[in-house]
mmCIF file of C-alpha atoms (C1' of nucleotides) in Angstrom:
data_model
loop_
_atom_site.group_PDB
_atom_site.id
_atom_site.type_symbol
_atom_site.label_atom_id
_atom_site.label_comp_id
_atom_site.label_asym_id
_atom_site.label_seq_id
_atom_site.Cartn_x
_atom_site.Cartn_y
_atom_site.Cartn_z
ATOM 1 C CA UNK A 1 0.000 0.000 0.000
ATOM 2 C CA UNK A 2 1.050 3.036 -1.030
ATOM 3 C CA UNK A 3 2.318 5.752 2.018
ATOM 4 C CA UNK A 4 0.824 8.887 2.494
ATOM 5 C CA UNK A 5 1.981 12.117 0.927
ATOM 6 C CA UNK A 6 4.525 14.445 2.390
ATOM 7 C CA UNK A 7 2.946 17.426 3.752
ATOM 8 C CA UNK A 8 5.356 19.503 0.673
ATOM 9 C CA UNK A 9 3.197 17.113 -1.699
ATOM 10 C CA UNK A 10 0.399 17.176 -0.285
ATOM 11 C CA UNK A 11 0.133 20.723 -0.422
ATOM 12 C CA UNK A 12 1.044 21.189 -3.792
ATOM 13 C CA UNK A 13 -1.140 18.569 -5.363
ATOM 14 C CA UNK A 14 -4.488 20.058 -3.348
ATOM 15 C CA UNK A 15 -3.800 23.350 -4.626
ATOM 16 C CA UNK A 16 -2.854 22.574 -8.066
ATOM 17 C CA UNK A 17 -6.486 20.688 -7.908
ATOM 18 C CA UNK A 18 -8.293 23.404 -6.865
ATOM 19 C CA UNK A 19 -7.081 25.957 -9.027
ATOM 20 C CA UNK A 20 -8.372 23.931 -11.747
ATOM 21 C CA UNK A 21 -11.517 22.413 -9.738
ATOM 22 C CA UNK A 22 -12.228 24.461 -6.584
ATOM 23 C CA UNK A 23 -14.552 26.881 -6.101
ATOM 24 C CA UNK A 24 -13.742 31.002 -6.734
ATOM 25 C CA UNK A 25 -16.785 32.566 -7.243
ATOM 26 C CA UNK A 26 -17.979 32.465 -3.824
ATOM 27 C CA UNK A 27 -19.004 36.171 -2.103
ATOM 28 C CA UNK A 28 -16.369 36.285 0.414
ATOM 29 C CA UNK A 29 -13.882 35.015 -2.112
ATOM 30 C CA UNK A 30 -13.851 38.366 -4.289
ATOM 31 C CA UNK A 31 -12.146 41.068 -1.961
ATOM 32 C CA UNK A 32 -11.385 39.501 1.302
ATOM 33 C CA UNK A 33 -10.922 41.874 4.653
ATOM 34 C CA UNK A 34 -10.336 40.497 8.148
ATOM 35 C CA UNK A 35 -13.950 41.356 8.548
ATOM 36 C CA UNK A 36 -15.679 40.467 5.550
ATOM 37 C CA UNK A 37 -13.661 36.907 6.320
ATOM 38 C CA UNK A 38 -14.791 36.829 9.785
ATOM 39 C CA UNK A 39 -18.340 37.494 9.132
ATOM 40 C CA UNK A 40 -18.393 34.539 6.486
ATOM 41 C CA UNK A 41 -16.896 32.256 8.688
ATOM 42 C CA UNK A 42 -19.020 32.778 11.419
ATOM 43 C CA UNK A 43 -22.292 32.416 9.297
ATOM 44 C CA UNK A 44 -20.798 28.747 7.898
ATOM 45 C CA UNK A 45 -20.841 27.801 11.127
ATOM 46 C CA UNK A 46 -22.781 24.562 10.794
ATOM 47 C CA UNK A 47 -24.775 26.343 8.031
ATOM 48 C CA UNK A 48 -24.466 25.489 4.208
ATOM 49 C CA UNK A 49 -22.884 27.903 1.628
ATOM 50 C CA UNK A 50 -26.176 28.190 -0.387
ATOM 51 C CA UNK A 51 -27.866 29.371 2.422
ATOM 52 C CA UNK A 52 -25.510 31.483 3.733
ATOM 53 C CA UNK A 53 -24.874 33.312 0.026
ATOM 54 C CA UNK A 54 -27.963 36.198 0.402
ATOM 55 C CA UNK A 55 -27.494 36.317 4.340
ATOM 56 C CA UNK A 56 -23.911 37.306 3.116
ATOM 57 C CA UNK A 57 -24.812 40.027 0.946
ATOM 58 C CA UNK A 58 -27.225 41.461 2.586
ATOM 59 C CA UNK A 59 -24.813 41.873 5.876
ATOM 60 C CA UNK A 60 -22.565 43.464 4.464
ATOM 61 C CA UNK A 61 -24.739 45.810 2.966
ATOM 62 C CA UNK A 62 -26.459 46.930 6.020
ATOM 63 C CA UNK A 63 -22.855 46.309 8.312
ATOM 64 C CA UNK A 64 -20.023 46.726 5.943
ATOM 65 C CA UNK A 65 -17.424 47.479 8.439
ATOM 66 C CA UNK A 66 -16.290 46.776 12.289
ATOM 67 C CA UNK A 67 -17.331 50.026 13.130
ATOM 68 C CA UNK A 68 -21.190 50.085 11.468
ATOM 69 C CA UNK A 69 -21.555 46.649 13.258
ATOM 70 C CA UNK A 70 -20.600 48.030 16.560
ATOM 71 C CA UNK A 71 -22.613 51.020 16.417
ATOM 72 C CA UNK A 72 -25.370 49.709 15.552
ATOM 73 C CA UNK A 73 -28.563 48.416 17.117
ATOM 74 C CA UNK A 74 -29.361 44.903 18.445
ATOM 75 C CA UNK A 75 -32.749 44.413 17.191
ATOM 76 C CA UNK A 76 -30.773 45.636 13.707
ATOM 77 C CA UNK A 77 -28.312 43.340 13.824
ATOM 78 C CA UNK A 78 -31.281 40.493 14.821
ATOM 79 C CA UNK A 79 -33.011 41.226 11.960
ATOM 80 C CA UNK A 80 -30.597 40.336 9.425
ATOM 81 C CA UNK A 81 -29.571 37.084 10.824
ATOM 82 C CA UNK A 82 -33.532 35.973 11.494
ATOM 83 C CA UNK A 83 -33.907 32.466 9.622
ATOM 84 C CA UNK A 84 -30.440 31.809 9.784
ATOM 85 C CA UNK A 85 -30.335 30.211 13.172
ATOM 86 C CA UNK A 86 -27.912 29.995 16.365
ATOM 87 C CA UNK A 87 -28.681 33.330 17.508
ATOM 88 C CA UNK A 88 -25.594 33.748 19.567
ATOM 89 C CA UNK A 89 -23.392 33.608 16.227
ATOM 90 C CA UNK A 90 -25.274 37.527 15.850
ATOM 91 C CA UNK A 91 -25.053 38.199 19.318
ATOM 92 C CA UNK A 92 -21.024 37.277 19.627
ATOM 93 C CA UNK A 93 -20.439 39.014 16.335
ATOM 94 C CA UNK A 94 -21.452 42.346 17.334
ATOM 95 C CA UNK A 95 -19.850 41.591 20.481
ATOM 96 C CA UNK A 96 -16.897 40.962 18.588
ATOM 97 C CA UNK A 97 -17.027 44.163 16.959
ATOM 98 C CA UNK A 98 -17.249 46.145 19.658
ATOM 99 C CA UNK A 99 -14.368 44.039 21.187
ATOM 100 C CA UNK A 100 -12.015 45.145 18.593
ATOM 101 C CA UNK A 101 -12.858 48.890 18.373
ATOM 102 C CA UNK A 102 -12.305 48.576 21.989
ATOM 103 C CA UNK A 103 -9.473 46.990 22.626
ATOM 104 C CA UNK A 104 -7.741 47.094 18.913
ATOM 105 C CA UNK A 105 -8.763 50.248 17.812
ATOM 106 C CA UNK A 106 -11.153 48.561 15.387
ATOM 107 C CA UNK A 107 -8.374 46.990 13.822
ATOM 108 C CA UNK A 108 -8.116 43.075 13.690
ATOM 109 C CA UNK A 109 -4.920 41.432 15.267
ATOM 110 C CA UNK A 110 -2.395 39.460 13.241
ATOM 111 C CA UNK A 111 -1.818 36.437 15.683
ATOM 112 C CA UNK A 112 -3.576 33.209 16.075
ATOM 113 C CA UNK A 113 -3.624 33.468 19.563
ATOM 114 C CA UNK A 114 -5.030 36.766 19.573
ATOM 115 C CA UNK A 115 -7.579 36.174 17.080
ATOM 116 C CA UNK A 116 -9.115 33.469 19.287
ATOM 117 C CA UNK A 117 -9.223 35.504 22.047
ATOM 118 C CA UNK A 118 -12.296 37.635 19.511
ATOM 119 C CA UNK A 119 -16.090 36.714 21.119
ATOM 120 C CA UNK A 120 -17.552 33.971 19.101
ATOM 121 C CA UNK A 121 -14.374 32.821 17.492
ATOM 122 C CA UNK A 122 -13.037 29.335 18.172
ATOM 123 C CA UNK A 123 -9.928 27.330 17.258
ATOM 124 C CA UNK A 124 -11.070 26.730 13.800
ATOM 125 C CA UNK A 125 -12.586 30.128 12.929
ATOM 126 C CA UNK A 126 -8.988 31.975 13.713
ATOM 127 C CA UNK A 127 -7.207 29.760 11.711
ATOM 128 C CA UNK A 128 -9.866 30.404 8.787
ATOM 129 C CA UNK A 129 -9.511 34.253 9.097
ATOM 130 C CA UNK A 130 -5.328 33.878 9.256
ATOM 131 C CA UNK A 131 -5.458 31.689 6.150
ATOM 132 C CA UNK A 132 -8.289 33.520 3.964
ATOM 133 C CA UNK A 133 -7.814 37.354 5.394
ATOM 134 C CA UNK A 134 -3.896 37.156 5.691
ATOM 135 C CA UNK A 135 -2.671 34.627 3.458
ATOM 136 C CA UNK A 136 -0.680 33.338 6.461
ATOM 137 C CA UNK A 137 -0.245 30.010 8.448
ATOM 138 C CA UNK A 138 -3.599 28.978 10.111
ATOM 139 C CA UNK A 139 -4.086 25.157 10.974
ATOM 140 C CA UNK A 140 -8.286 24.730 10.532
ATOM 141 C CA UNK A 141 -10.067 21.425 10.891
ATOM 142 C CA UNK A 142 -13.764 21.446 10.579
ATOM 143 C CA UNK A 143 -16.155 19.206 9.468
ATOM 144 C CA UNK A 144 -14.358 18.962 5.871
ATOM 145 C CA UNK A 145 -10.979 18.467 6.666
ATOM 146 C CA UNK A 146 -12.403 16.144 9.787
ATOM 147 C CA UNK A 147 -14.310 13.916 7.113
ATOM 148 C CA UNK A 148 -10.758 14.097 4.373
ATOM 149 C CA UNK A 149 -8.483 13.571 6.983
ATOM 150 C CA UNK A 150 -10.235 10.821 8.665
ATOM 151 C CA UNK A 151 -10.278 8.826 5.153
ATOM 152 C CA UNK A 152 -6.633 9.718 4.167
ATOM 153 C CA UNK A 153 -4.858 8.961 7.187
ATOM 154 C CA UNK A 154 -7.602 6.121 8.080
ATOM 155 C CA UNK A 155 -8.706 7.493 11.849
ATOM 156 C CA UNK A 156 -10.911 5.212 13.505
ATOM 157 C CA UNK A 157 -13.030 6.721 16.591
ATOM 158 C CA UNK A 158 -15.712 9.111 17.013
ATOM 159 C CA UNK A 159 -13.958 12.573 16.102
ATOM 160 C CA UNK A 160 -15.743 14.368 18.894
ATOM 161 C CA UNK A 161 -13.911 12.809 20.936
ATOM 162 C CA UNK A 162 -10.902 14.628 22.634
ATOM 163 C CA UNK A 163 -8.294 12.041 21.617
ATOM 164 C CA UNK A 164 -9.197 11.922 17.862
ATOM 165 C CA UNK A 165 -9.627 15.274 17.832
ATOM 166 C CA UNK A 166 -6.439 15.655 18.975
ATOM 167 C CA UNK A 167 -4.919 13.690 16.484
ATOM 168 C CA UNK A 168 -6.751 15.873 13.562
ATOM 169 C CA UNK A 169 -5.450 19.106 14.878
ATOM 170 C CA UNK A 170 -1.815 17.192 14.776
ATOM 171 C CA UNK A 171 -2.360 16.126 11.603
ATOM 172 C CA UNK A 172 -3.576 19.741 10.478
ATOM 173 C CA UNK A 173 -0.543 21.181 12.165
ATOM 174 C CA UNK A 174 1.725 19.122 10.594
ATOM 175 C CA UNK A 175 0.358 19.300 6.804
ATOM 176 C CA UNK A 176 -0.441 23.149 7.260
ATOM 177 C CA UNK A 177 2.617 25.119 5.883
ATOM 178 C CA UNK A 178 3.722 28.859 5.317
ATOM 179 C CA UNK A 179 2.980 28.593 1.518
ATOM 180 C CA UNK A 180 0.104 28.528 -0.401
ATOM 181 C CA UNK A 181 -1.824 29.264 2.783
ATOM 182 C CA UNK A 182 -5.252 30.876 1.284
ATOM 183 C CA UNK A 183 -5.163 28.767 -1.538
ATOM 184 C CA UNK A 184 -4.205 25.457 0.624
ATOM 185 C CA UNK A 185 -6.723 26.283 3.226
ATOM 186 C CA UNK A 186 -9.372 26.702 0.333
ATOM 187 C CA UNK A 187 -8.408 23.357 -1.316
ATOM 188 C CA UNK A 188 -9.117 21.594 1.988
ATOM 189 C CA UNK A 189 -12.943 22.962 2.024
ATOM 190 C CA UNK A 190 -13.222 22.603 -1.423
ATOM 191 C CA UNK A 191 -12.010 18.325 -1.002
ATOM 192 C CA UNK A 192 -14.561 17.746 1.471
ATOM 193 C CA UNK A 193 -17.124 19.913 -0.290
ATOM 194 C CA UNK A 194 -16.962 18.342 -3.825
ATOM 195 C CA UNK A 195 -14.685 15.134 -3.552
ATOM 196 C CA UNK A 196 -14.731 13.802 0.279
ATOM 197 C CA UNK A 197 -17.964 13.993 0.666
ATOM 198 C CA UNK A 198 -20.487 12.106 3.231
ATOM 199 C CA UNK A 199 -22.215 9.965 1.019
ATOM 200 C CA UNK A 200 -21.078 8.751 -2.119
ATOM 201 C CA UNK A 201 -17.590 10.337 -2.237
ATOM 202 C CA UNK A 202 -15.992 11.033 -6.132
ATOM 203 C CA UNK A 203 -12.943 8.834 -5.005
ATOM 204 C CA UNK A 204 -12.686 7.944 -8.848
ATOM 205 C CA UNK A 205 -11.857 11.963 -9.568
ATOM 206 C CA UNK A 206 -9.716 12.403 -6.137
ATOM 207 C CA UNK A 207 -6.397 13.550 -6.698
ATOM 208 C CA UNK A 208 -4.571 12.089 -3.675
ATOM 209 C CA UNK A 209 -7.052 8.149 -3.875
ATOM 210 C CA UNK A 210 -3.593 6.379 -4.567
ATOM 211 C CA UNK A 211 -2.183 7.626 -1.193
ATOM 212 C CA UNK A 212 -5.616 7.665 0.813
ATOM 213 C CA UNK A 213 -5.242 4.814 3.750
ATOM 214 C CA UNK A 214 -9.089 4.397 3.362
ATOM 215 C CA UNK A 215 -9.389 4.050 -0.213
ATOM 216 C CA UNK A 216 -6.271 1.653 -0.313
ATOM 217 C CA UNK A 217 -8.405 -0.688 2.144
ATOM 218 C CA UNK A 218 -12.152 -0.419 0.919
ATOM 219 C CA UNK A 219 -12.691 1.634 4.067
ATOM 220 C CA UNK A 220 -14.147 5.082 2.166
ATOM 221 C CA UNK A 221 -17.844 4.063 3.490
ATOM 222 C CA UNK A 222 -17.005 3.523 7.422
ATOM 223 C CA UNK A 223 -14.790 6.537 8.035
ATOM 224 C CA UNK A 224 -15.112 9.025 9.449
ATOM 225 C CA UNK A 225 -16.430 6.484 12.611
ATOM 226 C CA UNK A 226 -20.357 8.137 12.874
ATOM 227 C CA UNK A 227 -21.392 9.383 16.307
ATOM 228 C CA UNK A 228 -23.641 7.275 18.445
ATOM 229 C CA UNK A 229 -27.211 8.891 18.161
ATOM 230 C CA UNK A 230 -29.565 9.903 21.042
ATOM 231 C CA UNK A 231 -33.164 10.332 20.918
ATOM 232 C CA UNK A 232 -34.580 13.457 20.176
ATOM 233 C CA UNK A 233 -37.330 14.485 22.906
ATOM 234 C CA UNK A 234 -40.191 16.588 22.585
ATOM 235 C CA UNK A 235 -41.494 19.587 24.792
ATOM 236 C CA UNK A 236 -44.937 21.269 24.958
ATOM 237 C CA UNK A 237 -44.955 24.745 24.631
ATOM 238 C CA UNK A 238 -47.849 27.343 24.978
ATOM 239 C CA UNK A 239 -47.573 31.009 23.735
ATOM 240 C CA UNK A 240 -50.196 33.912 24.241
ATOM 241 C CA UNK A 241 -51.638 35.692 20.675
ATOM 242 C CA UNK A 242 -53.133 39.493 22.745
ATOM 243 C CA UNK A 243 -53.927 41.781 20.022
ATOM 244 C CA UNK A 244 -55.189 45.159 20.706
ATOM 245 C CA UNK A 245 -56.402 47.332 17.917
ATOM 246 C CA UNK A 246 -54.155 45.256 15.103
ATOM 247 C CA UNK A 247 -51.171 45.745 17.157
ATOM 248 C CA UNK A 248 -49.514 42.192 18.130
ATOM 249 C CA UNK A 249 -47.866 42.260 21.836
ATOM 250 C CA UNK A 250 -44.713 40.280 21.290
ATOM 251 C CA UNK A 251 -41.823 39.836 24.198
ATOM 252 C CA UNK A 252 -37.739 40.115 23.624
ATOM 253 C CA UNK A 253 -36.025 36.535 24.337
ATOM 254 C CA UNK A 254 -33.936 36.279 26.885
ATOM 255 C CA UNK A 255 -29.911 35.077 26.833
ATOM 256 C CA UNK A 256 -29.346 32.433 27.252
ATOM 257 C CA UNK A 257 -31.760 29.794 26.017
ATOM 258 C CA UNK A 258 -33.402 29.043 22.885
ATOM 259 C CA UNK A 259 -33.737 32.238 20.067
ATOM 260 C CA UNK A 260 -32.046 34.603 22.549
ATOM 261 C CA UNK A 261 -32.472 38.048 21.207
ATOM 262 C CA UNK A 262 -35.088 37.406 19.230
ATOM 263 C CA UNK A 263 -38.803 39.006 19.445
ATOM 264 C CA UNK A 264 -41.789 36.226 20.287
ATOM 265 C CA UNK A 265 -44.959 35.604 21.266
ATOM 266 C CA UNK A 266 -45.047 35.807 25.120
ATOM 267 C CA UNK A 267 -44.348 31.872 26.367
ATOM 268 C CA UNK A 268 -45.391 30.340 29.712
ATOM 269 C CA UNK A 269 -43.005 28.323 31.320
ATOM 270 C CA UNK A 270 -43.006 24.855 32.445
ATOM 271 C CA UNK A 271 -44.881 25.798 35.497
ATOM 272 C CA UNK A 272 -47.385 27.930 33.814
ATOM 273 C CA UNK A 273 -48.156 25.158 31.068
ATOM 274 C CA UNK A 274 -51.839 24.324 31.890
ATOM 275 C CA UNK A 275 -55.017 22.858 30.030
ATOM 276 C CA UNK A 276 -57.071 24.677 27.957
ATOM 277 C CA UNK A 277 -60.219 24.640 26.301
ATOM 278 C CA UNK A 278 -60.643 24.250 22.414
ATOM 279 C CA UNK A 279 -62.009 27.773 22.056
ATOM 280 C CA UNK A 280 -59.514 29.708 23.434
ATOM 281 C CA UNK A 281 -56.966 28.242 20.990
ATOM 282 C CA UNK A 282 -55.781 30.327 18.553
ATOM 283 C CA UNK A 283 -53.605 27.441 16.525
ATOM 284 C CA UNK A 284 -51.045 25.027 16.651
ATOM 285 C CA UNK A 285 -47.628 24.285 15.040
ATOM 286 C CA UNK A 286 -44.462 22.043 15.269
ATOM 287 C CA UNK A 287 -41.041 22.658 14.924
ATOM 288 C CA UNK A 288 -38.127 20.653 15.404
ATOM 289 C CA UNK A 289 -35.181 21.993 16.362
ATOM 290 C CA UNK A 290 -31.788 19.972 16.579
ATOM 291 C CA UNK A 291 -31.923 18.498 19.974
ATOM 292 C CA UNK A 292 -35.565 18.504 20.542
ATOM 293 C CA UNK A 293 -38.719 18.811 18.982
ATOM 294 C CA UNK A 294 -41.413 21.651 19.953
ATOM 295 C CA UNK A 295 -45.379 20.887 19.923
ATOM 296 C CA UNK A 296 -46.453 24.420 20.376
ATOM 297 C CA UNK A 297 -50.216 26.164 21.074
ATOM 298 C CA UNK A 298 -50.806 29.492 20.771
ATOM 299 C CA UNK A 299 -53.588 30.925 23.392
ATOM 300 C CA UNK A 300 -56.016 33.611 23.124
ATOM 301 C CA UNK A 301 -55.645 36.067 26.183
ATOM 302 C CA UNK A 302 -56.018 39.672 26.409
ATOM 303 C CA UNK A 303 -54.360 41.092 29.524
ATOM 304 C CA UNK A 304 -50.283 42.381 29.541
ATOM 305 C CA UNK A 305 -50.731 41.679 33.025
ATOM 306 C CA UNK A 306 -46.931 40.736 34.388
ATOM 307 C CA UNK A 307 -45.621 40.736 31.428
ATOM 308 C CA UNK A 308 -42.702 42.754 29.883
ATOM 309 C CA UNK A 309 -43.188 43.178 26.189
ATOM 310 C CA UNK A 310 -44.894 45.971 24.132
ATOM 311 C CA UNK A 311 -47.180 45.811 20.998
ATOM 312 C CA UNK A 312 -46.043 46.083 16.955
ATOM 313 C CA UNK A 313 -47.801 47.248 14.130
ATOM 314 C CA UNK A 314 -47.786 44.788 11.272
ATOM 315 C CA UNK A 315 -45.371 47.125 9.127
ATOM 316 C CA UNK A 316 -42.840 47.185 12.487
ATOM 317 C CA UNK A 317 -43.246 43.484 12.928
ATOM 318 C CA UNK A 318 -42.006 42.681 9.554
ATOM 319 C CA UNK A 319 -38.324 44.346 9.882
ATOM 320 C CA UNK A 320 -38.315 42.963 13.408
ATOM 321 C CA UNK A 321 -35.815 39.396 14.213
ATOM 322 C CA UNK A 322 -38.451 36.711 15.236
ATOM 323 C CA UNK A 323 -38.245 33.193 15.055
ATOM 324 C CA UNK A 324 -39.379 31.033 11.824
ATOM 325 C CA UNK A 325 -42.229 29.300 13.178
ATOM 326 C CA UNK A 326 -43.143 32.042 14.929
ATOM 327 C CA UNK A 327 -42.832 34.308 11.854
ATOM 328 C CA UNK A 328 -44.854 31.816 10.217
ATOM 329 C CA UNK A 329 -47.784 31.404 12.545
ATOM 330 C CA UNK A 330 -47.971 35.136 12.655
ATOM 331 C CA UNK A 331 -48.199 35.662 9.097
ATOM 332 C CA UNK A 332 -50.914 33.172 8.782
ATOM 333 C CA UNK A 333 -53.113 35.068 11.579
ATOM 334 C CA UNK A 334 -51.959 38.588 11.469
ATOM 335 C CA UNK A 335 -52.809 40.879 8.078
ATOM 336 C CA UNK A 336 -50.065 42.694 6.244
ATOM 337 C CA UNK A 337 -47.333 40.451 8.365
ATOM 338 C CA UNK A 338 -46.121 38.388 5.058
ATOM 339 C "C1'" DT B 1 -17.343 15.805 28.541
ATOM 340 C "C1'" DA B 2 -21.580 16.599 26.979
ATOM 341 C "C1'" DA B 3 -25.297 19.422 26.154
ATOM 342 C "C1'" DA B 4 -27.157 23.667 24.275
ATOM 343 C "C1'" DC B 5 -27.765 26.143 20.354
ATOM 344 C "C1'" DG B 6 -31.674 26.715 14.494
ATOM 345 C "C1'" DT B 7 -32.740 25.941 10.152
ATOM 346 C "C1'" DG B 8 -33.031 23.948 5.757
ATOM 347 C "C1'" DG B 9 -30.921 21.095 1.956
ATOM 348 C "C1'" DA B 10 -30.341 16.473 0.241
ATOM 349 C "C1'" DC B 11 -31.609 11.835 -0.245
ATOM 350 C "C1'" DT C 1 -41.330 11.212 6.404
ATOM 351 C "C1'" DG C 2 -37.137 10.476 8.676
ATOM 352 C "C1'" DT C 3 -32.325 10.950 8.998
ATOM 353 C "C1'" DC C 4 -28.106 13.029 8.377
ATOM 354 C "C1'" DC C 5 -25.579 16.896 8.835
ATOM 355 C "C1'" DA C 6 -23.649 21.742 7.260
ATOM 356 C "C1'" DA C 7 -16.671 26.365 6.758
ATOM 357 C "C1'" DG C 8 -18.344 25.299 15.406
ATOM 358 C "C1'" DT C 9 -18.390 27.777 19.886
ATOM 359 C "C1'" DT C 10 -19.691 28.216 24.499
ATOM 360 C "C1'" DT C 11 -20.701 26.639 28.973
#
DNA sequence: TAAACGTGGAC
DNA sequence: TGTCCAAGTTT
C-alpha cells in the first residue's frame, strides 16, 4: 500500500487541484478583509454555503465594516440574521465588533492566539480568518478536513472525541505550511465539499485516492467512525396571541436559552403550562429543532398583566428578528405580516 | 465531557 | 417522512 503524501506534496497537489476544480466565485472570495472573512466564517458555522450566500450580501450591505456593526442596534443586527439560526453567532459578532474597536482600535490582530481571544471565534474560525484574510499560516479542521483527513490517514473513533480530535489538529498542524496558505486552506474545504464527501464520495476523480489509507483498504464508506445517536425528545410549549387594535404584543427573548435576542410571542413556562379549552386556541404548530422537537399552542388572552413586552404594528413586525415558526404562525393570523 | 444552540438542503 | 448533517463555539 502506497504511504501517504509528504505534507510539501500534499500541499502542492491540493492546490494545483483546486485551481483547476475548486470553487472562486464564492461572495467572500472576491475582496477579502479580516472582517468580511470573519463574518463569512461565522455564518458557515454549521450552516451550508447556499444558504448562507444572500445572508452574506445582505450583511454586508447593512454592516459593511467593524465600526457600522458596533454602532449599531441589536434588534438591527437580529433582523438580518432571522432564519439563519444559532442566535448567539449575531449576538457574539457584534460583540466581537465592539471588542475590537475597543481593545484594537477597530483593527483586527495578526496572531492566532489573539484572534481566538475575539467573542464567538473558536480554534477553527482563527485559523480560517489567518489563512483567507492574511494569506498566512492557520491550521483549521472542521467538518471537511475532519471527514478528508479521517479517510486519508484512516482514523478510527468518534472525532468528537478529545483524543481523535487531537490527532486531527496534529495532523492539520503538521500538513499546514507557510505557503500557499489561502489557496491550501481553500483546497481543503473545497475536497470535502466536492470530492470527500459524506455519502457517495468522487474517489474515482480524487487527486490524492492512490495515497488515501481508506481508499487503499475499501474503508471510504465507514470513516469518518459516525457518532452514536440519542433520541430526540419533545417539549410542549404554549404562547399567548393578545392583540389590541391590530397591534400584536410580542416579548424580547432572553440570553441564554433558545432564540435569545429574538422578538416572540409571550411563552409560559413549564410551570405555567396548563389545560385549555378548544375555544380559546388560537392554533397550533411544530417545529423541530436539533436536539428537541417543539409541539407548540398558541392561546387567546387579552391582559399584559406581568408581562414585559410591548405591541407592533404589522409594518414594524415585519423588519423585526423573530423566530421562523413564529414568523410563520404570525403571518398566517396577522394581516399585512407576510 | 456533553449538552445547548436553528434551520433547511439532500436523499 | 425520517435521517443526516452543514466552513463550530460556548458553557
Amino acid at each position: 500500500m502506497k504511504d501517504v503524501l509528504s505534507p510539501e506534496h500534499f500541499n502542492l497537489t491540493l492546490v494545483n487541484w483546486a485551481s483547476k476544480y475548486g470553487r472562486h466565485d464564492l461572495p467572500w472570495q472576491q475582496h477579502p478583509t479580516p472582517y468580511s472573512v470573519h463574518v463569512s466564517e461565522i455564518m458557515l458555522q454549521q450552516t451550508q454555503v447556499t444558504t448562507v450566500i444572500e445572508y452574506f450580501k445582505r450583511w454586508m450591505s447593512a454592516f459593511p465594516n467593524l465600526l457600522a456593526l458596533a454602532n449599531a442596534d441589536e434588534d438591527e443586527v437580529m433582523s438580518h440574521w432571522q432564519g439563519l439560526g444559532y442566535y448567539s453567532r449575531a449576538r457574539n459578532l457584534q460583540k466581537a465588533a465592539r471588542y475590537l474597536v475597543d481593545e484594537f482600535s477597530g483593527h483586527y490582530p495578526r496572531t492566532l492566539k489573539q484572534i481566538e481571544q475575539i467573542p464567538g471565534v473558536g480554534r477553527y474560525t482563527a485559523g480560517a480568518i489567518v489563512s483567507f484574510a492574511y494569506n498566512e499560516r492557520g491550521p483549521i479542521v472542521d467538518g471537511n478536513v475532519r471527514r478528508l483527513f479521517c479517510r486519508y490517514f484512516a482514523i478510527e473513533g468518534v472525532p468528537s472525541t478529545t483524543e481523535v480530535n487531537n490527532k486531527l489538529w496534529q495532523y492539520a498542524e503538521h500538513y499546514t505550511l507557510a505557503k500557499n496558505c489561502r489557496a491550501y486552506a481553500q483546497s481543503l474545504l473545497d475536497m470535502g465539499a466536492m470530492i470527500c464527501t459524506p455519502k457517495s464520495p468522487d474517489c474515482p476523480n480524487c487527486p490524492i485516492n492512490d495515497s488515501c489509507q481508506a481508499y487503499q483498504t475499501d474503508r471510504v464508506a465507514q470513516l469518518p467512525t459516525p457518532k452514536p445517536k440519542k433520541h430526540t425528545p419533545t417539549k410542549i410549549g404554549q404562547f399567548l396571541w393578545i392583540e389590541q387594535n391590530n397591534q400584536l404584543y410580542l416579548q424580547k427573548r432572553p440570553a441564554p436559552g433558545i432564540w435569545a435576542g429574538l422578538w416572540c410571542l409571550p411563552q409560559l413556562d413549564t410551570e405555567q403550562i396548563r389545560e385549555v379549552a378548544p375555544s380559546q386556541r388560537k392554533g397550533t404548530f411544530k417545529h423541530v429543532f436539533s436536539h428537541y422537537k417543539l409541539d407548540a399552542e398558541v392561546l387567546n388572552a387579552n391582559s399584559t398583566e406581568q408581562l414585559s413586552g410591548q405591541f407592533f404594528s404589522p409594518k414594524q413586525i415585519v423588519s423585526l428578528g423573530l423566530p421562523t415558526p413564529i414568523r410563520k404562525f404570525i403571518g398566517k393570523h396577522l394581516a399585512n405580516t407576510k
